[in-house]
Every structure is written in structure tokens, then in C-alpha cells.
Amino acid sequence: MKKLLAMLLFTSGMLAQDKIYNVQHYCIDNKPFTAVGCDLSGTEYSFVFIDSGKKEVVLFLSDTKLTYEIVKSESNDSGRIQDYTLRNQEGITEMTVSADKTKIDFIHPQRQITLKVGKSTKLQ
């Protein structure tokens, strides 16, 4: 019964999001940065939730949950590449969603996270 209730709450939370991306591979490069290296990488079950209404981005990466407030969002002239300025207790982070929506980069002064993702399961 507890599992059913937990699944119901998780599912209802997912439905409230604007965009949901399924992470297929992640690469975390910690400072000092290397051009082609990953300090951590993997394919664990992970998601990125973008909720424009709440001005919130949540990254579930393996067993880590990172929550950010959207400070600013903009798109390029064609409206295809999305750039976000995010903030949380660790500071300011820049997030970019590629034009084909298969790559998301989180650029923080102490680390860079590159995600290969499936297209959003929910687009608005």
C-alpha cells in the first residue's frame, strides 16, 4: 500500500511539469576541468524536470537530487536553443538545452554536467 501511494504521488508530481527529460547518459567533470574527460559518468535512471510555472528545475541524477530556481530563461533567435540561469544554495548555474533537445549542459563554477537525453516526454 505504501509503494502504491508513493508511486501515485510521484506520478502526479511528474504530470505537473512543463518538460520532462529522460537522461540516457551523464558526464560530470569536476574542477580542474578537462577537455574530454569525465570524473563521473553513467547511465543510471535519471530525469530533468523543468517547471516554468513554479520557476523550478529539478535534476534527479542517480541517487542525487539537485533543485534550482529559474532566475532567467531565454531562447536564441529561432527559439530552438534554450538557455537558463539557475540558482540554488551552491550558487549560480547556467543550463543549456540543445536545439535538437538531446543534450543538456549544467555549467557551474565547480563542475560541469553534460546529459544526453531523450526528447521531452511532455512539451508545452
Tab-separated table of C-alpha atoms in Angstrom, residues 13-75:
chain	number	residue	atom	x	y	z
A	13	GLY	CA	4.203	15.369	-9.451
A	14	MET	CA	5.512	14.408	-12.888
A	15	LEU	CA	2.271	15.426	-14.580
A	16	ALA	CA	2.564	18.972	-13.219
A	17	GLN	CA	5.896	19.586	-15.013
A	18	ASP	CA	6.241	21.510	-18.310
A	19	LYS	CA	9.060	19.357	-19.649
A	20	ILE	CA	10.421	16.011	-18.540
A	21	TYR	CA	13.659	14.658	-19.990
A	22	ASN	CA	14.849	11.084	-19.517
A	23	VAL	CA	18.634	11.086	-19.010
A	24	GLN	CA	20.292	8.338	-21.042
A	25	HIS	CA	23.917	9.158	-20.117
A	26	TYR	CA	25.599	11.670	-17.846
A	27	CYS	CA	29.141	13.039	-17.601
A	28	ILE	CA	30.302	15.080	-14.602
A	29	ASP	CA	33.557	16.999	-14.942
A	30	ASN	CA	34.792	18.490	-11.652
A	31	LYS	CA	37.303	21.323	-11.396
A	32	PRO	CA	40.027	21.362	-12.719
A	33	PHE	CA	38.159	20.772	-15.968
A	34	THR	CA	39.454	18.532	-18.734
A	35	ALA	CA	38.535	18.883	-22.383
A	36	VAL	CA	37.236	15.365	-22.992
A	37	GLY	CA	37.224	13.744	-19.561
A	38	CYS	CA	34.526	12.791	-17.130
A	39	ASP	CA	35.255	12.390	-13.447
A	40	LEU	CA	31.952	10.529	-13.104
A	41	SER	CA	29.766	9.059	-15.827
A	42	GLY	CA	26.989	6.570	-16.067
A	43	THR	CA	23.616	5.553	-17.385
A	44	GLU	CA	21.614	5.248	-14.169
A	45	TYR	CA	17.903	6.054	-14.202
A	46	SER	CA	17.767	9.874	-14.101
A	47	PHE	CA	15.440	12.735	-15.073
A	48	VAL	CA	15.358	16.511	-15.586
A	49	PHE	CA	12.080	18.256	-14.726
A	50	ILE	CA	11.527	21.836	-15.929
A	51	ASP	CA	8.530	23.645	-14.435
A	52	SER	CA	8.168	27.174	-15.843
A	53	GLY	CA	5.112	27.885	-13.692
A	54	LYS	CA	6.980	27.248	-10.450
A	55	LYS	CA	10.224	28.607	-11.985
A	56	GLU	CA	11.992	25.420	-10.957
A	57	VAL	CA	14.378	22.869	-12.465
A	58	VAL	CA	14.932	19.550	-10.691
A	59	LEU	CA	17.694	17.160	-11.727
A	60	PHE	CA	17.452	13.605	-10.400
A	61	LEU	CA	20.881	12.191	-11.141
A	62	SER	CA	21.328	8.635	-9.927
A	63	ASP	CA	20.810	8.984	-6.165
A	64	THR	CA	21.250	12.791	-6.105
A	65	LYS	CA	18.513	15.411	-6.324
A	66	LEU	CA	19.516	18.945	-7.355
A	67	THR	CA	16.840	21.650	-7.197
A	68	TYR	CA	17.271	25.041	-8.846
A	69	GLU	CA	15.215	28.218	-9.084
A	70	ILE	CA	14.931	29.634	-12.633
A	71	VAL	CA	16.278	33.190	-12.468
A	72	LYS	CA	16.206	33.864	-16.210
A	73	SER	CA	15.348	31.920	-19.357
A	74	GLU	CA	15.834	32.859	-22.985
A	75	SER	CA	15.994	31.228	-26.386
